């Protein structure tokens, strides 16, 4: 079959049933991305004879004689298509994984289509941006300045990778040419939620032509670990094996086949014969803690396992109190008591988890993987397999979205085992279905909140009782639990507090790290309860918060002093400004029209009820118990600077900010800074890109390294000038020293870069451990319309004010806030991974699990508080996770304001809101 791709003729024979996307990628056309296999996400969009199609559902054999154009064929970084230029100028991407497909579809839109963009672009999902910047690109709005212009910090400098991303040239994890030596891995998952393998027979599978090996629990290295990764591996329980004989959730690995192709590997999986002893399973945290419940990890009882109460299925617990809460509640003029529940949420990053492993020419294991934590993966893989960490290299290219989901080790261990067994290169790539059925989700929680207050609204007591379902394994089940009840509780001044929290094993798929790390669920409950308290007292909800939020000088009252002992008040404080900014914005009304969603028209009929609500949140600017960055900055030929930093770029924007910080310290422009990152060979160490640490930890370390380099360059230049003209050194005190693009100017003399480097390398290092931590603040305001007959909630206004300290890159910060808000709107209103009573996921595709489309989300108005944080780089605080946390309660409070009934459950789906609005099955205790 012959056809043309981006101007090049391809002469190929597709496999039977092969689709265009896999055919293109097999032939090195990596500008076409895989986000799903069902035509739902649009990451694989290409033009076939000028018409946009989803190549993942386009049969390859239909391409005979046709012309295919991908993003790489539309334009090049040097000569981009106008749409690609517009996407770069508008900063219309974060991770960029959707962008190549987006620009392909957008390139076909004419002026009329642009008016109908919400319908025309429904088939292209973006999980990161919230779509405002994409819409700006379509309108030709420029939001960035070029990296070679002006002062570095405070400018909306474009991302260094911008032109590569929009033209499909940026490399993601599996964007490497297929080699003949590459093998593929497929996994046979457990059909039972709880079972023991009695016997397993791999004979037939191994006999299949093209199969190289079949791996089972007989091949397990026998070392317990956790898929959750932290600076200290002791933060998570050791409860997981590469292959376990006991299966604790549906889909858990039973066997893995390594074969010449994915198709053969999957065929062979079906030939593995397994005899199971089916064990009783438990799917509800309360039932799991009851006497007689099936125990998931009863055999792991030593302190080394780090499971709080294996005999109760409790992996972690916190029960702490300051003062006497019951007494304080009894003596309060007003009290509130409610229970809120939150659902499972999928990260839905468009790039799925994937690893390609190989052995390099020095015999080292190399893992190219989609991870937020390359160094932590290296160290744990080495530990589990008994390897010297120096013999393992982990590389993350640009990662297609993370949101905490790639702070897990889900594919790397299995690929390592397969590479060690076969000596060949092996690739393991999750499908979209895998992402929904076996990748960890956000922790579902049930949170009871009781508040007490005086008649003037002063809080007298706060009790938070939280139960969370950590699923079959405890990855992040400890950290999320402690974090969920830290800043959410600490942000209020109330001196009498009690927290009860337990993280519980069940036979459900594991939960894990997700943007906000547990805070969002508890903030939803507390901020809803605060709203109820305001109604109870007849005090304006914003005013009630003003009277009770912490202000500088207040102690941070939490019930686990160990957890928060390093939170400090030396940081800046802008919560008061954020409250004012949101109050003003809500009073002014929406600045743009709400998106024209499908559904009933919005009109003045009594069917529609409108309301407003607000909520606030605080979050520490990095994770507790240490986060380390060791960075380097080096002067290189031509007066450029090479930086080595361990953090991965997955849409968080740290790469851009890092270039800005280094450029500022060295008095240059960001385009003269070359970034080498997320490769364990390219930097000394970094804990990883999570907990919003990329700016405040790695950023500070880089700034310190750049300052040190500046001093070294200055000292060398002075020495060289002194040697050249002795009078300059001895006779002239303090000549002006300025770093210029061509070298260092000392007085009137320029010491060129070549001369500087002729006397040895100029390389400086910088480190930062992230402590003490500061606090960032967010306040969200929502205006909604609720359609009583259908239960539809339409967000008419979404506004968020943030205290991120010094704003290093306004457009990027705005994008983080918009993206976090859009993601939160999705999980507030409709996103939910649904399990049946036996732990089976029933929402295993983008059709069943609805991610916000361009037509679904309003523009979030973003406001910045003006503060300067002395703990952050150049006064900045982190702001990747924080925007998510206050959105759900702000919308819930607006719904309550509209219909007079409180929603207790997320997501607030139409059926649930309809039940509330109509009084049918109206709950009083968290039922809807
Ligand atoms: Fe669109 Fe990440 S930028 S999915």
GROMACS .gro file of N, CA and C in nm, residues 178-288:
model
  333
  178UNK      N    1   1.091   0.268   1.642
  178UNK     CA    2   1.087   0.126   1.673
  178UNK      C    3   1.215   0.061   1.619
  179UNK      N    4   1.275  -0.024   1.700
  179UNK     CA    5   1.391  -0.098   1.650
  179UNK      C    6   1.353  -0.246   1.642
  180UNK      N    7   1.424  -0.316   1.559
  180UNK     CA    8   1.392  -0.459   1.542
  180UNK      C    9   1.405  -0.533   1.674
  181UNK      N   10   1.497  -0.485   1.759
  181UNK     CA   11   1.525  -0.558   1.882
  181UNK      C   12   1.419  -0.534   1.990
  182UNK      N   13   1.326  -0.443   1.964
  182UNK     CA   14   1.232  -0.406   2.069
  182UNK      C   15   1.126  -0.515   2.090
  183UNK      N   16   1.107  -0.549   2.218
  183UNK     CA   17   1.000  -0.642   2.254
  183UNK      C   18   0.889  -0.565   2.326
  184UNK      N   19   0.773  -0.625   2.329
  184UNK     CA   20   0.658  -0.560   2.392
  184UNK      C   21   0.603  -0.648   2.503
  185UNK      N   22   0.546  -0.581   2.601
  185UNK     CA   23   0.497  -0.653   2.718
  185UNK      C   24   0.347  -0.630   2.735
  186UNK      N   25   0.276  -0.736   2.763
  186UNK     CA   26   0.133  -0.725   2.795
  186UNK      C   27   0.106  -0.803   2.923
  187UNK      N   28   0.005  -0.758   2.995
  187UNK     CA   29  -0.021  -0.813   3.129
  187UNK      C   30  -0.155  -0.885   3.133
  188UNK      N   31  -0.153  -1.000   3.196
  188UNK     CA   32  -0.279  -1.069   3.230
  188UNK      C   33  -0.319  -1.022   3.369
  189UNK      N   34  -0.438  -0.961   3.380
  189UNK     CA   35  -0.483  -0.910   3.509
  189UNK      C   36  -0.578  -1.005   3.578
  190UNK      N   37  -0.590  -0.988   3.708
  190UNK     CA   38  -0.677  -1.075   3.786
  190UNK      C   39  -0.824  -1.052   3.751
  191UNK      N   40  -0.899  -1.161   3.731
  191UNK     CA   41  -1.043  -1.146   3.708
  191UNK      C   42  -1.120  -1.135   3.840
  192UNK      N   43  -1.052  -1.151   3.951
  192UNK     CA   44  -1.118  -1.152   4.082
  192UNK      C   45  -1.066  -1.035   4.166
  193UNK      N   46  -1.152  -0.981   4.254
  193UNK     CA   47  -1.105  -0.874   4.341
  193UNK      C   48  -1.016  -0.923   4.455
  194UNK      N   49  -1.027  -1.053   4.488
  194UNK     CA   50  -0.943  -1.108   4.595
  194UNK      C   51  -0.928  -1.257   4.568
  195UNK      N   52  -0.808  -1.301   4.552
  195UNK     CA   53  -0.788  -1.442   4.519
  195UNK      C   54  -0.642  -1.480   4.544
  196UNK      N   55  -0.623  -1.609   4.555
  196UNK     CA   56  -0.487  -1.660   4.566
  196UNK      C   57  -0.460  -1.749   4.445
  197UNK      N   58  -0.343  -1.737   4.389
  197UNK     CA   59  -0.308  -1.822   4.275
  197UNK      C   60  -0.271  -1.960   4.328
  198UNK      N   61  -0.347  -2.061   4.288
  198UNK     CA   62  -0.318  -2.198   4.330
  198UNK      C   63  -0.212  -2.258   4.237
  199UNK      N   64  -0.235  -2.239   4.110
  199UNK     CA   65  -0.136  -2.289   4.014
  199UNK      C   66  -0.142  -2.202   3.888
  200UNK      N   67  -0.033  -2.201   3.817
  200UNK     CA   68  -0.028  -2.121   3.694
  200UNK      C   69   0.055  -2.198   3.591
  201UNK      N   70   0.001  -2.213   3.473
  201UNK     CA   71   0.067  -2.290   3.368
  201UNK      C   72   0.089  -2.199   3.246
  202UNK      N   73   0.213  -2.176   3.214
  202UNK     CA   74   0.246  -2.084   3.106
  202UNK      C   75   0.293  -2.156   2.980
  203UNK      N   76   0.280  -2.289   2.980
  203UNK     CA   77   0.337  -2.368   2.869
  203UNK      C   78   0.284  -2.325   2.733
  204UNK      N   79   0.153  -2.317   2.723
  204UNK     CA   80   0.094  -2.282   2.594
  204UNK      C   81   0.135  -2.141   2.549
  205UNK      N   82   0.134  -2.052   2.643
  205UNK     CA   83   0.170  -1.913   2.610
  205UNK      C   84   0.314  -1.905   2.561
  206UNK      N   85   0.401  -1.976   2.629
  206UNK     CA   86   0.543  -1.971   2.591
  206UNK      C   87   0.566  -2.034   2.454
  207UNK      N   88   0.478  -2.126   2.417
  207UNK     CA   89   0.496  -2.196   2.290
  207UNK      C   90   0.451  -2.112   2.171
  208UNK      N   91   0.378  -2.005   2.197
  208UNK     CA   92   0.328  -1.923   2.085
  208UNK      C   93   0.444  -1.856   2.013
  209UNK      N   94   0.438  -1.860   1.882
  209UNK     CA   95   0.545  -1.801   1.801
  209UNK      C   96   0.557  -1.651   1.831
  210UNK      N   97   0.677  -1.607   1.860
  210UNK     CA   98   0.698  -1.465   1.888
  210UNK      C   99   0.701  -1.431   2.035
  211UNK      N  100   0.674  -1.529   2.119
  211UNK     CA  101   0.680  -1.504   2.264
  211UNK      C  102   0.822  -1.532   2.314
  212UNK      N  103   0.875  -1.441   2.393
  212UNK     CA  104   1.012  -1.457   2.442
  212UNK      C  105   1.017  -1.507   2.585
  213UNK      N  106   0.925  -1.461   2.665
  213UNK     CA  107   0.920  -1.513   2.802
  213UNK      C  108   0.785  -1.480   2.862
  214UNK      N  109   0.747  -1.557   2.963
  214UNK     CA  110   0.626  -1.529   3.039
  214UNK      C  111   0.668  -1.518   3.186
  215UNK      N  112   0.631  -1.409   3.247
  215UNK     CA  113   0.674  -1.380   3.384
  215UNK      C  114   0.556  -1.397   3.479
  216UNK      N  115   0.580  -1.460   3.593
  216UNK     CA  116   0.475  -1.479   3.694
  216UNK      C  117   0.535  -1.458   3.833
  217UNK      N  118   0.458  -1.494   3.935
  217UNK     CA  119   0.509  -1.476   4.071
  217UNK      C  120   0.632  -1.563   4.097
  218UNK      N  121   0.653  -1.664   4.015
  218UNK     CA  122   0.775  -1.745   4.030
  218UNK      C  123   0.899  -1.662   3.996
  219UNK      N  124   0.881  -1.554   3.925
  219UNK     CA  125   0.994  -1.468   3.884
  219UNK      C  126   1.010  -1.346   3.973
  220UNK      N  127   0.924  -1.334   4.073
  220UNK     CA  128   0.927  -1.213   4.156
  220UNK      C  129   1.058  -1.206   4.236
  221UNK      N  130   1.119  -1.088   4.242
  221UNK     CA  131   1.246  -1.077   4.316
  221UNK      C  132   1.229  -1.090   4.468
  222UNK      N  133   1.106  -1.086   4.517
  222UNK     CA  134   1.084  -1.111   4.659
  222UNK      C  135   1.110  -0.992   4.749
  223UNK      N  136   1.108  -0.873   4.696
  223UNK     CA  137   1.132  -0.753   4.777
  223UNK      C  138   1.006  -0.667   4.779
  224UNK      N  139   0.954  -0.641   4.897
  224UNK     CA  140   0.835  -0.557   4.910
  224UNK      C  141   0.871  -0.410   4.887
  225UNK      N  142   0.779  -0.340   4.826
  225UNK     CA  143   0.799  -0.196   4.804
  225UNK      C  144   0.663  -0.130   4.796
  226UNK      N  145   0.661  -0.003   4.764
  226UNK     CA  146   0.536   0.067   4.738
  226UNK      C  147   0.547   0.134   4.603
  227UNK      N  148   0.438   0.135   4.527
  227UNK     CA  149   0.443   0.207   4.399
  227UNK      C  150   0.448   0.358   4.420
  228UNK      N  151   0.399   0.406   4.533
  228UNK     CA  152   0.406   0.549   4.565
  228UNK      C  153   0.549   0.588   4.596
  229UNK      N  154   0.592   0.701   4.543
  229UNK     CA  155   0.732   0.741   4.563
  229UNK      C  156   0.741   0.873   4.639
  230UNK      N  157   0.831   0.873   4.736
  230UNK     CA  158   0.858   0.994   4.816
  230UNK      C  159   1.008   1.005   4.842
  231UNK      N  160   1.050   1.121   4.890
  231UNK     CA  161   1.191   1.139   4.925
  231UNK      C  162   1.236   1.027   5.019
  232UNK      N  163   1.155   1.002   5.122
  232UNK     CA  164   1.185   0.888   5.210
  232UNK      C  165   1.094   0.773   5.169
  233UNK      N  166   1.154   0.662   5.132
  233UNK     CA  167   1.071   0.548   5.093
  233UNK      C  168   0.993   0.493   5.213
  234UNK      N  169   1.033   0.536   5.332
  234UNK     CA  170   0.964   0.489   5.452
  234UNK      C  171   0.829   0.559   5.472
  235UNK      N  172   0.798   0.658   5.389
  235UNK     CA  173   0.668   0.726   5.401
  235UNK      C  174   0.552   0.635   5.361
  236UNK      N  175   0.580   0.536   5.278
  236UNK     CA  176   0.473   0.448   5.229
  236UNK      C  177   0.495   0.307   5.283
  237UNK      N  178   0.388   0.231   5.298
  237UNK     CA  179   0.404   0.095   5.350
  237UNK      C  180   0.468   0.004   5.245
  238UNK      N  181   0.544  -0.093   5.292
  238UNK     CA  182   0.596  -0.196   5.202
  238UNK      C  183   0.491  -0.306   5.192
  239UNK      N  184   0.404  -0.296   5.093
  239UNK     CA  185   0.294  -0.393   5.082
  239UNK      C  186   0.278  -0.450   4.941
  240UNK      N  187   0.372  -0.419   4.852
  240UNK     CA  188   0.355  -0.455   4.710
  240UNK      C  189   0.474  -0.537   4.661
  241UNK      N  190   0.445  -0.633   4.576
  241UNK     CA  191   0.550  -0.710   4.507
  241UNK      C  192   0.535  -0.687   4.356
  242UNK      N  193   0.642  -0.710   4.285
  242UNK     CA  194   0.631  -0.702   4.138
  242UNK      C  195   0.524  -0.800   4.090
  243UNK      N  196   0.531  -0.924   4.139
  243UNK     CA  197   0.423  -1.022   4.117
  243UNK      C  198   0.390  -1.085   4.252
  244UNK      N  199   0.264  -1.079   4.290
  244UNK     CA  200   0.222  -1.135   4.419
  244UNK      C  201   0.137  -1.257   4.391
  245UNK      N  202   0.147  -1.355   4.479
  245UNK     CA  203   0.062  -1.474   4.462
  245UNK      C  204  -0.081  -1.443   4.508
  246UNK      N  205  -0.094  -1.344   4.594
  246UNK     CA  206  -0.228  -1.301   4.637
  246UNK      C  207  -0.268  -1.179   4.556
  247UNK      N  208  -0.389  -1.183   4.503
  247UNK     CA  209  -0.439  -1.074   4.418
  247UNK      C  210  -0.544  -0.998   4.496
  248UNK      N  211  -0.530  -0.868   4.504
  248UNK     CA  212  -0.615  -0.791   4.596
  248UNK      C  213  -0.708  -0.694   4.525
  249UNK      N  214  -0.700  -0.682   4.395
  249UNK     CA  215  -0.799  -0.604   4.321
  249UNK      C  216  -0.806  -0.656   4.177
  250UNK      N  217  -0.919  -0.632   4.115
  250UNK     CA  218  -0.938  -0.676   3.976
  250UNK      C  219  -0.835  -0.607   3.887
  251UNK      N  220  -0.769  -0.685   3.807
  251UNK     CA  221  -0.672  -0.627   3.715
  251UNK      C  222  -0.529  -0.633   3.766
  252UNK      N  223  -0.511  -0.671   3.893
  252UNK     CA  224  -0.373  -0.681   3.943
  252UNK      C  225  -0.297  -0.783   3.860
  253UNK      N  226  -0.169  -0.759   3.842
  253UNK     CA  227  -0.087  -0.847   3.758
  253UNK      C  228  -0.092  -0.993   3.805
  254UNK      N  229  -0.120  -1.082   3.712
  254UNK     CA  230  -0.108  -1.225   3.736
  254UNK      C  231   0.014  -1.279   3.660
  255UNK      N  232   0.026  -1.234   3.537
  255UNK     CA  233   0.138  -1.275   3.454
  255UNK      C  234   0.166  -1.166   3.351
  256UNK      N  235   0.287  -1.168   3.297
  256UNK     CA  236   0.321  -1.075   3.189
  256UNK      C  237   0.390  -1.153   3.078
  257UNK      N  238   0.351  -1.123   2.957
  257UNK     CA  239   0.412  -1.188   2.841
  257UNK      C  240   0.499  -1.087   2.767
  258UNK      N  241   0.619  -1.129   2.734
  258UNK     CA  242   0.709  -1.045   2.655
  258UNK      C  243   0.722  -1.108   2.517
  259UNK      N  244   0.686  -1.031   2.415
  259UNK     CA  245   0.678  -1.090   2.281
  259UNK      C  246   0.721  -0.989   2.175
  260UNK      N  247   0.721  -1.035   2.052
  260UNK     CA  248   0.765  -0.949   1.943
  260UNK      C  249   0.671  -0.832   1.918
  261UNK      N  250   0.546  -0.848   1.953
  261UNK     CA  251   0.450  -0.739   1.932
  261UNK      C  252   0.347  -0.742   2.044
  262UNK      N  253   0.277  -0.630   2.057
  262UNK     CA  254   0.172  -0.622   2.158
  262UNK      C  255   0.064  -0.726   2.127
  263UNK      N  256   0.034  -0.740   1.998
  263UNK     CA  257  -0.073  -0.833   1.960
  263UNK      C  258  -0.039  -0.976   2.003
  264UNK      N  259   0.084  -1.017   1.978
  264UNK     CA  260   0.124  -1.153   2.015
  264UNK      C  261   0.124  -1.166   2.168
  265UNK      N  262   0.173  -1.064   2.235
  265UNK     CA  263   0.177  -1.069   2.382
  265UNK      C  264   0.036  -1.083   2.440
  266UNK      N  265  -0.057  -1.008   2.383
  266UNK     CA  266  -0.195  -1.016   2.434
  266UNK      C  267  -0.257  -1.152   2.402
  267UNK      N  268  -0.227  -1.205   2.283
  267UNK     CA  269  -0.277  -1.339   2.250
  267UNK      C  270  -0.224  -1.442   2.349
  268UNK      N  271  -0.097  -1.429   2.381
  268UNK     CA  272  -0.035  -1.527   2.472
  268UNK      C  273  -0.092  -1.515   2.613
  269UNK      N  274  -0.128  -1.393   2.653
  269UNK     CA  275  -0.188  -1.377   2.787
  269UNK      C  276  -0.312  -1.465   2.800
  270UNK      N  277  -0.387  -1.475   2.691
  270UNK     CA  278  -0.510  -1.555   2.694
  270UNK      C  279  -0.479  -1.704   2.704
  271UNK      N  280  -0.355  -1.741   2.682
  271UNK     CA  281  -0.318  -1.883   2.687
  271UNK      C  282  -0.257  -1.923   2.822
  272UNK      N  283  -0.243  -1.827   2.911
  272UNK     CA  284  -0.191  -1.860   3.045
  272UNK      C  285  -0.305  -1.923   3.125
  273UNK      N  286  -0.281  -2.041   3.178
  273UNK     CA  287  -0.384  -2.112   3.255
  273UNK      C  288  -0.359  -2.089   3.404
  274UNK      N  289  -0.461  -2.038   3.471
  274UNK     CA  290  -0.445  -2.005   3.613
  274UNK      C  291  -0.558  -2.069   3.692
  275UNK      N  292  -0.522  -2.132   3.802
  275UNK     CA  293  -0.624  -2.181   3.895
  275UNK      C  294  -0.622  -2.088   4.016
  276UNK      N  295  -0.740  -2.032   4.046
  276UNK     CA  296  -0.748  -1.936   4.155
  276UNK      C  297  -0.825  -1.996   4.274
  277UNK      N  298  -0.785  -1.960   4.393
  277UNK     CA  299  -0.870  -1.980   4.511
  277UNK      C  300  -0.933  -1.844   4.537
  278UNK      N  301  -1.062  -1.834   4.510
  278UNK     CA  302  -1.128  -1.705   4.526
  278UNK      C  303  -1.150  -1.677   4.674
  279UNK      N  304  -1.109  -1.561   4.718
  279UNK     CA  305  -1.120  -1.522   4.859
  279UNK      C  306  -1.233  -1.420   4.874
  280UNK      N  307  -1.292  -1.412   4.994
  280UNK     CA  308  -1.395  -1.309   5.014
  280UNK      C  309  -1.334  -1.170   5.000
  281UNK      N  310  -1.410  -1.080   4.943
  281UNK     CA  311  -1.357  -0.944   4.921
  281UNK      C  312  -1.442  -0.842   4.996
  282UNK      N  313  -1.383  -0.725   5.015
  282UNK     CA  314  -1.454  -0.617   5.084
  282UNK      C  315  -1.429  -0.488   5.007
  283UNK      N  316  -1.534  -0.408   4.990
  283UNK     CA  317  -1.524  -0.292   4.900
  283UNK      C  318  -1.564  -0.161   4.965
  284UNK      N  319  -1.591  -0.165   5.092
  284UNK     CA  320  -1.634  -0.045   5.162
  284UNK      C  321  -1.545  -0.027   5.286
  285UNK      N  322  -1.493   0.093   5.307
  285UNK     CA  323  -1.400   0.111   5.419
  285UNK      C  324  -1.460   0.076   5.555
  286UNK      N  325  -1.588   0.104   5.576
  286UNK     CA  326  -1.649   0.069   5.704
  286UNK      C  327  -1.656  -0.082   5.722
  287UNK      N  328  -1.700  -0.151   5.616
  287UNK     CA  329  -1.707  -0.296   5.624
  287UNK      C  330  -1.567  -0.355   5.642
  288UNK      N  331  -1.468  -0.291   5.581
  288UNK     CA  332  -1.331  -0.342   5.590
  288UNK      C  333  -1.275  -0.332   5.730
   0.00000   0.00000   0.00000
